Short mmCIF file of N, CA and C in Angstrom, two decimals:
data_model
loop_
_atom_site.label_atom_id
_atom_site.label_comp_id
_atom_site.label_asym_id
_atom_site.label_seq_id
_atom_site.Cartn_x
_atom_site.Cartn_y
_atom_site.Cartn_z
N MET A 1 113.25 2.49 -13.02
CA MET A 1 113.74 2.35 -11.67
C MET A 1 112.72 2.97 -10.72
N LEU A 2 112.58 2.36 -9.59
CA LEU A 2 111.66 2.89 -8.57
C LEU A 2 112.43 3.83 -7.64
N ARG A 3 111.85 4.99 -7.38
CA ARG A 3 112.51 6.00 -6.56
C ARG A 3 111.78 6.29 -5.25
N HIS A 4 110.58 5.77 -5.13
CA HIS A 4 109.79 6.02 -3.92
C HIS A 4 109.22 4.71 -3.39
N GLY A 5 109.36 4.52 -2.11
CA GLY A 5 108.84 3.31 -1.48
C GLY A 5 107.37 3.11 -1.73
N GLU A 6 106.63 4.20 -1.75
CA GLU A 6 105.19 4.12 -2.00
C GLU A 6 104.90 3.56 -3.40
N ASP A 7 105.72 3.95 -4.38
CA ASP A 7 105.55 3.43 -5.74
C ASP A 7 105.81 1.92 -5.77
N PHE A 8 106.86 1.50 -5.04
CA PHE A 8 107.13 0.06 -4.98
C PHE A 8 105.97 -0.67 -4.33
N GLN A 9 105.49 -0.16 -3.22
CA GLN A 9 104.42 -0.84 -2.50
C GLN A 9 103.20 -1.05 -3.41
N LYS A 10 102.84 -0.04 -4.17
CA LYS A 10 101.69 -0.14 -5.08
C LYS A 10 101.97 -1.15 -6.20
N ALA A 11 103.12 -0.99 -6.84
CA ALA A 11 103.47 -1.89 -7.95
C ALA A 11 103.61 -3.33 -7.45
N TRP A 12 104.26 -3.51 -6.32
CA TRP A 12 104.48 -4.86 -5.81
C TRP A 12 103.15 -5.53 -5.45
N SER A 13 102.25 -4.80 -4.85
CA SER A 13 100.94 -5.38 -4.51
C SER A 13 100.24 -5.87 -5.77
N GLU A 14 100.25 -5.07 -6.81
CA GLU A 14 99.59 -5.45 -8.06
C GLU A 14 100.29 -6.62 -8.73
N GLU A 15 101.61 -6.58 -8.80
CA GLU A 15 102.37 -7.63 -9.48
C GLU A 15 102.31 -8.95 -8.71
N ALA A 16 102.40 -8.90 -7.40
CA ALA A 16 102.31 -10.13 -6.61
C ALA A 16 100.93 -10.76 -6.77
N GLU A 17 99.91 -9.93 -6.82
CA GLU A 17 98.55 -10.47 -7.01
C GLU A 17 98.40 -11.10 -8.39
N MET A 18 99.03 -10.51 -9.42
CA MET A 18 98.99 -11.11 -10.76
C MET A 18 99.68 -12.47 -10.76
N THR A 19 100.80 -12.56 -10.05
CA THR A 19 101.50 -13.83 -9.96
C THR A 19 100.61 -14.87 -9.27
N LEU A 20 99.98 -14.48 -8.19
CA LEU A 20 99.09 -15.40 -7.49
C LEU A 20 97.89 -15.80 -8.34
N LYS A 21 97.40 -14.88 -9.15
CA LYS A 21 96.27 -15.18 -10.05
C LYS A 21 96.65 -16.32 -11.00
N ILE A 22 97.87 -16.28 -11.49
CA ILE A 22 98.34 -17.34 -12.38
C ILE A 22 98.55 -18.63 -11.59
N PHE A 23 99.20 -18.53 -10.43
CA PHE A 23 99.43 -19.72 -9.61
C PHE A 23 98.11 -20.43 -9.28
N ARG A 24 97.07 -19.65 -9.00
CA ARG A 24 95.79 -20.23 -8.59
C ARG A 24 95.08 -20.99 -9.71
N LYS A 25 95.51 -20.81 -10.94
CA LYS A 25 94.94 -21.54 -12.08
C LYS A 25 95.72 -22.83 -12.37
N LEU A 26 96.84 -23.03 -11.68
CA LEU A 26 97.63 -24.24 -11.88
C LEU A 26 96.96 -25.44 -11.22
N THR A 27 97.31 -26.61 -11.71
CA THR A 27 96.88 -27.85 -11.07
C THR A 27 98.13 -28.64 -10.71
N ASP A 28 97.99 -29.51 -9.73
CA ASP A 28 99.13 -30.34 -9.34
C ASP A 28 99.63 -31.16 -10.53
N ALA A 29 98.72 -31.69 -11.32
CA ALA A 29 99.09 -32.52 -12.47
C ALA A 29 99.86 -31.72 -13.53
N ALA A 30 99.56 -30.44 -13.66
CA ALA A 30 100.21 -29.63 -14.70
C ALA A 30 101.61 -29.16 -14.31
N LEU A 31 102.00 -29.32 -13.07
CA LEU A 31 103.30 -28.81 -12.62
C LEU A 31 104.49 -29.42 -13.36
N THR A 32 104.32 -30.59 -13.94
CA THR A 32 105.43 -31.24 -14.64
C THR A 32 105.47 -30.89 -16.13
N ARG A 33 104.53 -30.10 -16.60
CA ARG A 33 104.44 -29.74 -18.03
C ARG A 33 105.66 -28.96 -18.48
N LYS A 34 106.26 -29.37 -19.62
CA LYS A 34 107.42 -28.69 -20.22
C LYS A 34 107.16 -28.47 -21.70
N VAL A 35 107.80 -27.46 -22.27
CA VAL A 35 107.75 -27.26 -23.72
C VAL A 35 108.72 -28.22 -24.40
N ALA A 36 109.89 -28.36 -23.80
CA ALA A 36 110.94 -29.22 -24.35
C ALA A 36 111.60 -29.98 -23.20
N PRO A 37 112.18 -31.13 -23.49
CA PRO A 37 112.79 -31.93 -22.41
C PRO A 37 113.82 -31.17 -21.58
N GLU A 38 114.57 -30.28 -22.20
CA GLU A 38 115.61 -29.54 -21.47
C GLU A 38 115.08 -28.26 -20.81
N GLY A 39 113.82 -27.94 -21.04
CA GLY A 39 113.24 -26.71 -20.49
C GLY A 39 112.74 -26.89 -19.06
N ARG A 40 112.40 -25.78 -18.46
CA ARG A 40 111.82 -25.79 -17.12
C ARG A 40 110.36 -26.23 -17.19
N SER A 41 109.95 -26.96 -16.18
CA SER A 41 108.55 -27.35 -16.09
C SER A 41 107.74 -26.17 -15.56
N LEU A 42 106.44 -26.28 -15.69
CA LEU A 42 105.54 -25.26 -15.15
C LEU A 42 105.76 -25.10 -13.64
N GLY A 43 105.92 -26.21 -12.94
CA GLY A 43 106.19 -26.16 -11.51
C GLY A 43 107.52 -25.51 -11.20
N LYS A 44 108.55 -25.81 -12.00
CA LYS A 44 109.87 -25.22 -11.78
C LYS A 44 109.82 -23.71 -12.02
N LEU A 45 109.09 -23.28 -13.03
CA LEU A 45 108.96 -21.84 -13.27
C LEU A 45 108.25 -21.15 -12.11
N ALA A 46 107.17 -21.76 -11.63
CA ALA A 46 106.46 -21.17 -10.49
C ALA A 46 107.37 -21.11 -9.27
N TRP A 47 108.08 -22.20 -9.00
CA TRP A 47 108.97 -22.23 -7.84
C TRP A 47 110.12 -21.24 -8.01
N HIS A 48 110.58 -21.07 -9.24
CA HIS A 48 111.63 -20.08 -9.51
C HIS A 48 111.17 -18.69 -9.09
N LEU A 49 109.90 -18.37 -9.33
CA LEU A 49 109.39 -17.07 -8.90
C LEU A 49 109.40 -16.95 -7.38
N VAL A 50 109.17 -18.04 -6.69
CA VAL A 50 109.21 -18.03 -5.23
C VAL A 50 110.64 -17.80 -4.74
N VAL A 51 111.57 -18.62 -5.21
CA VAL A 51 112.93 -18.54 -4.68
C VAL A 51 113.67 -17.30 -5.18
N SER A 52 113.26 -16.75 -6.32
CA SER A 52 113.93 -15.56 -6.83
C SER A 52 113.53 -14.30 -6.08
N LEU A 53 112.60 -14.41 -5.14
CA LEU A 53 112.32 -13.28 -4.26
C LEU A 53 113.58 -12.90 -3.49
N HIS A 54 114.52 -13.82 -3.41
CA HIS A 54 115.79 -13.55 -2.74
C HIS A 54 116.67 -12.58 -3.51
N MET A 55 116.22 -12.12 -4.67
CA MET A 55 116.98 -11.10 -5.37
C MET A 55 117.23 -9.91 -4.45
N VAL A 56 116.24 -9.57 -3.63
CA VAL A 56 116.44 -8.45 -2.70
C VAL A 56 117.38 -8.82 -1.57
N SER A 57 117.51 -10.10 -1.28
CA SER A 57 118.51 -10.52 -0.28
C SER A 57 119.91 -10.23 -0.79
N GLU A 58 120.11 -10.41 -2.09
CA GLU A 58 121.41 -10.09 -2.69
C GLU A 58 121.74 -8.61 -2.53
N ALA A 59 120.70 -7.79 -2.39
CA ALA A 59 120.88 -6.35 -2.23
C ALA A 59 120.87 -5.94 -0.75
N GLY A 60 120.86 -6.93 0.14
CA GLY A 60 121.01 -6.63 1.56
C GLY A 60 119.77 -6.74 2.42
N LEU A 61 118.65 -7.16 1.86
CA LEU A 61 117.43 -7.29 2.66
C LEU A 61 117.20 -8.75 3.04
N PRO A 62 117.08 -9.04 4.32
CA PRO A 62 116.75 -10.41 4.70
C PRO A 62 115.26 -10.65 4.48
N ILE A 63 114.93 -11.71 3.76
CA ILE A 63 113.51 -12.01 3.58
C ILE A 63 113.23 -13.46 3.97
N ASP A 64 111.99 -13.71 4.27
CA ASP A 64 111.54 -15.03 4.67
C ASP A 64 110.89 -15.72 3.48
N ALA A 65 111.70 -16.45 2.74
CA ALA A 65 111.22 -17.19 1.57
C ALA A 65 112.14 -18.39 1.37
N PRO A 66 111.62 -19.44 0.75
CA PRO A 66 112.47 -20.60 0.47
C PRO A 66 113.63 -20.23 -0.44
N THR A 67 114.70 -20.96 -0.33
CA THR A 67 115.87 -20.77 -1.18
C THR A 67 115.87 -21.82 -2.29
N ASP A 68 116.73 -21.61 -3.29
CA ASP A 68 116.69 -22.49 -4.46
C ASP A 68 117.25 -23.89 -4.23
N ASP A 69 117.71 -24.16 -3.02
CA ASP A 69 118.16 -25.52 -2.73
C ASP A 69 117.01 -26.42 -2.26
N ILE A 70 115.83 -25.84 -2.13
CA ILE A 70 114.64 -26.60 -1.72
C ILE A 70 113.94 -27.08 -2.99
N PRO A 71 113.62 -28.37 -3.06
CA PRO A 71 112.98 -28.91 -4.27
C PRO A 71 111.60 -28.29 -4.53
N VAL A 72 111.20 -28.34 -5.78
CA VAL A 72 109.89 -27.86 -6.18
C VAL A 72 108.81 -28.70 -5.48
N PRO A 73 107.89 -28.05 -4.80
CA PRO A 73 106.80 -28.82 -4.18
C PRO A 73 105.93 -29.49 -5.23
N ALA A 74 105.30 -30.58 -4.85
CA ALA A 74 104.42 -31.32 -5.76
C ALA A 74 103.00 -30.76 -5.74
N LYS A 75 102.70 -29.89 -4.80
CA LYS A 75 101.35 -29.35 -4.63
C LYS A 75 101.35 -27.85 -4.93
N VAL A 76 100.40 -27.43 -5.75
CA VAL A 76 100.25 -26.01 -6.08
C VAL A 76 100.03 -25.19 -4.80
N GLN A 77 99.24 -25.70 -3.88
CA GLN A 77 98.95 -24.95 -2.65
C GLN A 77 100.21 -24.64 -1.87
N ASP A 78 101.21 -25.53 -1.91
CA ASP A 78 102.47 -25.29 -1.21
C ASP A 78 103.26 -24.16 -1.89
N ILE A 79 103.20 -24.13 -3.21
CA ILE A 79 103.87 -23.05 -3.96
C ILE A 79 103.19 -21.72 -3.64
N ILE A 80 101.86 -21.72 -3.65
CA ILE A 80 101.11 -20.49 -3.36
C ILE A 80 101.43 -19.99 -1.96
N ALA A 81 101.42 -20.87 -0.99
CA ALA A 81 101.68 -20.47 0.40
C ALA A 81 103.09 -19.89 0.55
N ALA A 82 104.06 -20.52 -0.10
CA ALA A 82 105.44 -20.03 -0.02
C ALA A 82 105.57 -18.66 -0.69
N TYR A 83 104.90 -18.49 -1.83
CA TYR A 83 104.96 -17.20 -2.52
C TYR A 83 104.27 -16.11 -1.70
N GLU A 84 103.11 -16.39 -1.17
CA GLU A 84 102.40 -15.39 -0.36
C GLU A 84 103.26 -14.93 0.81
N LYS A 85 103.87 -15.87 1.50
CA LYS A 85 104.72 -15.54 2.64
C LYS A 85 105.95 -14.74 2.20
N GLY A 86 106.60 -15.19 1.13
CA GLY A 86 107.80 -14.51 0.64
C GLY A 86 107.51 -13.12 0.10
N ALA A 87 106.43 -12.98 -0.67
CA ALA A 87 106.07 -11.67 -1.23
C ALA A 87 105.72 -10.69 -0.12
N ALA A 88 105.04 -11.17 0.91
CA ALA A 88 104.71 -10.30 2.06
C ALA A 88 105.98 -9.90 2.79
N SER A 89 106.93 -10.81 2.87
CA SER A 89 108.21 -10.50 3.53
C SER A 89 108.98 -9.43 2.75
N VAL A 90 108.99 -9.56 1.42
CA VAL A 90 109.66 -8.54 0.58
C VAL A 90 109.03 -7.18 0.85
N ARG A 91 107.72 -7.12 0.79
CA ARG A 91 106.99 -5.86 1.00
C ARG A 91 107.36 -5.26 2.37
N ALA A 92 107.30 -6.07 3.40
CA ALA A 92 107.56 -5.59 4.76
C ALA A 92 109.01 -5.14 4.94
N GLN A 93 109.94 -5.90 4.40
CA GLN A 93 111.36 -5.55 4.57
C GLN A 93 111.74 -4.28 3.81
N VAL A 94 111.19 -4.11 2.62
CA VAL A 94 111.46 -2.88 1.87
C VAL A 94 110.91 -1.69 2.63
N LEU A 95 109.69 -1.80 3.10
CA LEU A 95 109.07 -0.71 3.87
C LEU A 95 109.86 -0.39 5.13
N LYS A 96 110.33 -1.42 5.80
CA LYS A 96 111.05 -1.24 7.07
C LYS A 96 112.47 -0.70 6.91
N HIS A 97 113.18 -1.17 5.86
CA HIS A 97 114.61 -0.89 5.77
C HIS A 97 115.04 0.08 4.68
N TRP A 98 114.22 0.29 3.64
CA TRP A 98 114.66 1.12 2.53
C TRP A 98 113.80 2.37 2.41
N SER A 99 114.39 3.49 2.74
CA SER A 99 113.73 4.79 2.57
C SER A 99 113.83 5.19 1.10
N ASP A 100 113.17 6.28 0.75
CA ASP A 100 113.29 6.79 -0.62
C ASP A 100 114.75 7.07 -0.96
N ALA A 101 115.49 7.65 -0.02
CA ALA A 101 116.91 7.93 -0.26
C ALA A 101 117.70 6.64 -0.46
N ALA A 102 117.35 5.61 0.29
CA ALA A 102 118.06 4.33 0.17
C ALA A 102 117.85 3.69 -1.20
N LEU A 103 116.72 3.96 -1.85
CA LEU A 103 116.45 3.38 -3.16
C LEU A 103 117.44 3.87 -4.22
N LEU A 104 118.09 4.99 -3.95
CA LEU A 104 119.09 5.53 -4.88
C LEU A 104 120.48 4.98 -4.62
N GLU A 105 120.69 4.35 -3.47
CA GLU A 105 122.00 3.79 -3.13
C GLU A 105 122.30 2.59 -4.03
N GLU A 106 123.57 2.49 -4.42
CA GLU A 106 123.96 1.38 -5.28
C GLU A 106 124.53 0.23 -4.47
N VAL A 107 124.25 -0.97 -4.97
CA VAL A 107 124.74 -2.20 -4.35
C VAL A 107 125.28 -3.10 -5.46
N PRO A 108 126.25 -3.95 -5.12
CA PRO A 108 126.75 -4.87 -6.16
C PRO A 108 125.70 -5.94 -6.47
N MET A 109 125.38 -6.08 -7.75
CA MET A 109 124.41 -7.08 -8.20
C MET A 109 124.91 -7.69 -9.51
N TYR A 110 125.14 -8.97 -9.48
CA TYR A 110 125.48 -9.72 -10.69
C TYR A 110 126.64 -9.10 -11.46
N GLY A 111 127.67 -8.68 -10.72
CA GLY A 111 128.88 -8.12 -11.34
C GLY A 111 128.75 -6.67 -11.74
N GLU A 112 127.66 -6.02 -11.37
CA GLU A 112 127.44 -4.61 -11.70
C GLU A 112 127.04 -3.86 -10.43
N GLN A 113 126.86 -2.58 -10.57
CA GLN A 113 126.34 -1.75 -9.48
C GLN A 113 124.93 -1.33 -9.85
N TRP A 114 123.96 -1.69 -9.04
CA TRP A 114 122.57 -1.35 -9.28
C TRP A 114 122.05 -0.51 -8.13
N ALA A 115 121.24 0.49 -8.46
CA ALA A 115 120.52 1.21 -7.41
C ALA A 115 119.50 0.25 -6.81
N LYS A 116 119.26 0.37 -5.53
CA LYS A 116 118.28 -0.51 -4.87
C LYS A 116 116.91 -0.40 -5.53
N GLY A 117 116.56 0.79 -5.98
CA GLY A 117 115.29 0.97 -6.69
C GLY A 117 115.26 0.20 -7.99
N PHE A 118 116.42 0.03 -8.63
CA PHE A 118 116.49 -0.76 -9.85
C PHE A 118 116.39 -2.25 -9.52
N VAL A 119 116.95 -2.66 -8.39
CA VAL A 119 116.82 -4.06 -7.96
C VAL A 119 115.34 -4.41 -7.85
N LEU A 120 114.57 -3.53 -7.23
CA LEU A 120 113.13 -3.78 -7.08
C LEU A 120 112.43 -3.84 -8.43
N TRP A 121 112.79 -2.92 -9.31
CA TRP A 121 112.19 -2.88 -10.64
C TRP A 121 112.56 -4.15 -11.42
N ALA A 122 113.83 -4.56 -11.33
CA ALA A 122 114.27 -5.77 -12.03
C ALA A 122 113.55 -7.00 -11.50
N MET A 123 113.29 -7.05 -10.20
CA MET A 123 112.57 -8.19 -9.63
C MET A 123 111.15 -8.25 -10.19
N ILE A 124 110.51 -7.12 -10.33
CA ILE A 124 109.16 -7.08 -10.89
C ILE A 124 109.18 -7.53 -12.36
N LEU A 125 110.14 -7.01 -13.13
CA LEU A 125 110.23 -7.39 -14.54
C LEU A 125 110.57 -8.88 -14.69
N HIS A 126 111.40 -9.38 -13.81
CA HIS A 126 111.77 -10.79 -13.83
C HIS A 126 110.53 -11.66 -13.64
N GLN A 127 109.68 -11.28 -12.71
CA GLN A 127 108.44 -12.03 -12.50
C GLN A 127 107.54 -11.97 -13.73
N THR A 128 107.44 -10.79 -14.32
CA THR A 128 106.60 -10.62 -15.51
C THR A 128 107.07 -11.55 -16.63
N HIS A 129 108.36 -11.59 -16.83
CA HIS A 129 108.96 -12.45 -17.87
C HIS A 129 108.58 -13.91 -17.65
N HIS A 130 108.75 -14.41 -16.44
CA HIS A 130 108.46 -15.82 -16.18
C HIS A 130 106.96 -16.12 -16.13
N ARG A 131 106.16 -15.15 -15.72
CA ARG A 131 104.70 -15.37 -15.79
C ARG A 131 104.28 -15.57 -17.23
N ALA A 132 104.87 -14.81 -18.14
CA ALA A 132 104.54 -14.96 -19.56
C ALA A 132 104.91 -16.36 -20.05
N GLN A 133 106.07 -16.85 -19.65
CA GLN A 133 106.46 -18.21 -20.02
C GLN A 133 105.44 -19.21 -19.48
N MET A 134 105.00 -18.98 -18.25
CA MET A 134 104.05 -19.89 -17.63
C MET A 134 102.73 -19.94 -18.39
N THR A 135 102.29 -18.81 -18.91
CA THR A 135 101.00 -18.81 -19.61
C THR A 135 101.04 -19.66 -20.87
N VAL A 136 102.18 -19.70 -21.54
CA VAL A 136 102.31 -20.56 -22.71
C VAL A 136 102.17 -22.02 -22.30
N LEU A 137 102.87 -22.41 -21.26
CA LEU A 137 102.78 -23.79 -20.78
C LEU A 137 101.37 -24.10 -20.28
N MET A 138 100.74 -23.13 -19.65
CA MET A 138 99.37 -23.34 -19.17
C MET A 138 98.42 -23.60 -20.33
N ARG A 139 98.55 -22.84 -21.41
CA ARG A 139 97.70 -23.06 -22.60
C ARG A 139 97.93 -24.47 -23.14
N GLN A 140 99.20 -24.87 -23.22
CA GLN A 140 99.51 -26.20 -23.74
C GLN A 140 98.96 -27.31 -22.84
N ALA A 141 98.87 -27.02 -21.55
CA ALA A 141 98.36 -28.01 -20.59
C ALA A 141 96.84 -27.99 -20.51
N GLY A 142 96.21 -27.10 -21.26
CA GLY A 142 94.75 -27.02 -21.26
C GLY A 142 94.18 -26.28 -20.06
N LEU A 143 95.00 -25.49 -19.40
CA LEU A 143 94.53 -24.72 -18.26
C LEU A 143 94.01 -23.36 -18.69
N GLN A 144 93.10 -22.82 -17.92
CA GLN A 144 92.62 -21.47 -18.19
C GLN A 144 93.72 -20.48 -17.80
N VAL A 145 93.94 -19.51 -18.67
CA VAL A 145 94.96 -18.48 -18.42
C VAL A 145 94.25 -17.20 -18.01
N PRO A 146 94.59 -16.68 -16.84
CA PRO A 146 93.98 -15.41 -16.44
C PRO A 146 94.67 -14.24 -17.12
N GLY A 147 93.93 -13.17 -17.35
CA GLY A 147 94.53 -11.97 -17.90
C GLY A 147 95.41 -11.30 -16.85
N ALA A 148 96.43 -10.63 -17.31
CA ALA A 148 97.31 -9.90 -16.39
C ALA A 148 97.18 -8.40 -16.64
N TYR A 149 97.55 -7.96 -17.83
CA TYR A 149 97.48 -6.53 -18.14
C TYR A 149 96.30 -6.22 -19.05
N GLY A 150 95.43 -7.16 -19.15
CA GLY A 150 94.21 -7.05 -19.94
C GLY A 150 93.54 -8.40 -19.95
N PRO A 151 92.35 -8.49 -20.50
CA PRO A 151 91.62 -9.75 -20.46
C PRO A 151 92.30 -10.85 -21.30
N ALA A 152 92.23 -12.07 -20.81
CA ALA A 152 92.64 -13.24 -21.58
C ALA A 152 91.46 -13.65 -22.46
N ARG A 153 91.70 -14.54 -23.38
CA ARG A 153 90.66 -14.98 -24.33
C ARG A 153 89.37 -15.37 -23.60
N GLU A 154 89.49 -16.16 -22.56
CA GLU A 154 88.31 -16.62 -21.83
C GLU A 154 87.58 -15.47 -21.14
N GLU A 155 88.32 -14.48 -20.72
CA GLU A 155 87.71 -13.34 -20.03
C GLU A 155 86.93 -12.45 -21.00
N TRP A 156 87.40 -12.35 -22.24
CA TRP A 156 86.63 -11.61 -23.25
C TRP A 156 85.28 -12.29 -23.46
N ALA A 157 85.30 -13.60 -23.55
CA ALA A 157 84.05 -14.35 -23.75
C ALA A 157 83.09 -14.13 -22.58
N ALA A 158 83.63 -14.10 -21.36
CA ALA A 158 82.80 -13.88 -20.17
C ALA A 158 82.16 -12.50 -20.18
N MET A 159 82.78 -11.55 -20.91
CA MET A 159 82.24 -10.20 -21.03
C MET A 159 81.34 -10.07 -22.25
N ASN A 160 81.06 -11.24 -22.92
CA ASN A 160 80.24 -11.26 -24.14
C ASN A 160 80.83 -10.39 -25.23
N MET A 161 82.14 -10.43 -25.33
CA MET A 161 82.85 -9.66 -26.36
C MET A 161 83.80 -10.59 -27.10
N PRO A 162 84.00 -10.33 -28.39
CA PRO A 162 84.97 -11.17 -29.11
C PRO A 162 86.40 -10.79 -28.69
N ALA A 163 87.23 -11.81 -28.56
CA ALA A 163 88.64 -11.55 -28.25
C ALA A 163 89.31 -10.95 -29.48
N PRO A 164 90.14 -9.94 -29.29
CA PRO A 164 90.86 -9.36 -30.43
C PRO A 164 91.78 -10.41 -31.06
N GLU A 165 91.92 -10.33 -32.36
CA GLU A 165 92.82 -11.26 -33.05
C GLU A 165 94.21 -10.71 -33.08
#
């Protein structure tokens, strides 16, 4: 759980940039890629990360991001632009409205009571989970996968080092 706004600001900046790093490797053609017919496409997963920024809206923060009733854009650049705007809105609204003390306040979330600091932490973990799903689909689509918490296979090669097995 996050207890200090400064900690959120640092973590959010890093995590949002990792999400954008993955989005920037997508292609318009790959957005329809799925593992299984009933699964989410690569584009749907990316768009889910955009619209799920509203998790903080459920906790009382108004943010400027598309909602899940808006269809998945066909262009990667539109997804990137929406995410950049929404992630910046989350950052600004948390800074403006939630003090360190407010992060300890509980709000109803998904049938439970969550501290606002936990809402922020859950939003970060939620993004991490779906970014991981996206990297699998990206590999299957033949796209380059950027490293997030360490180098990806291609990045090891660029450093003239063998990728760990």
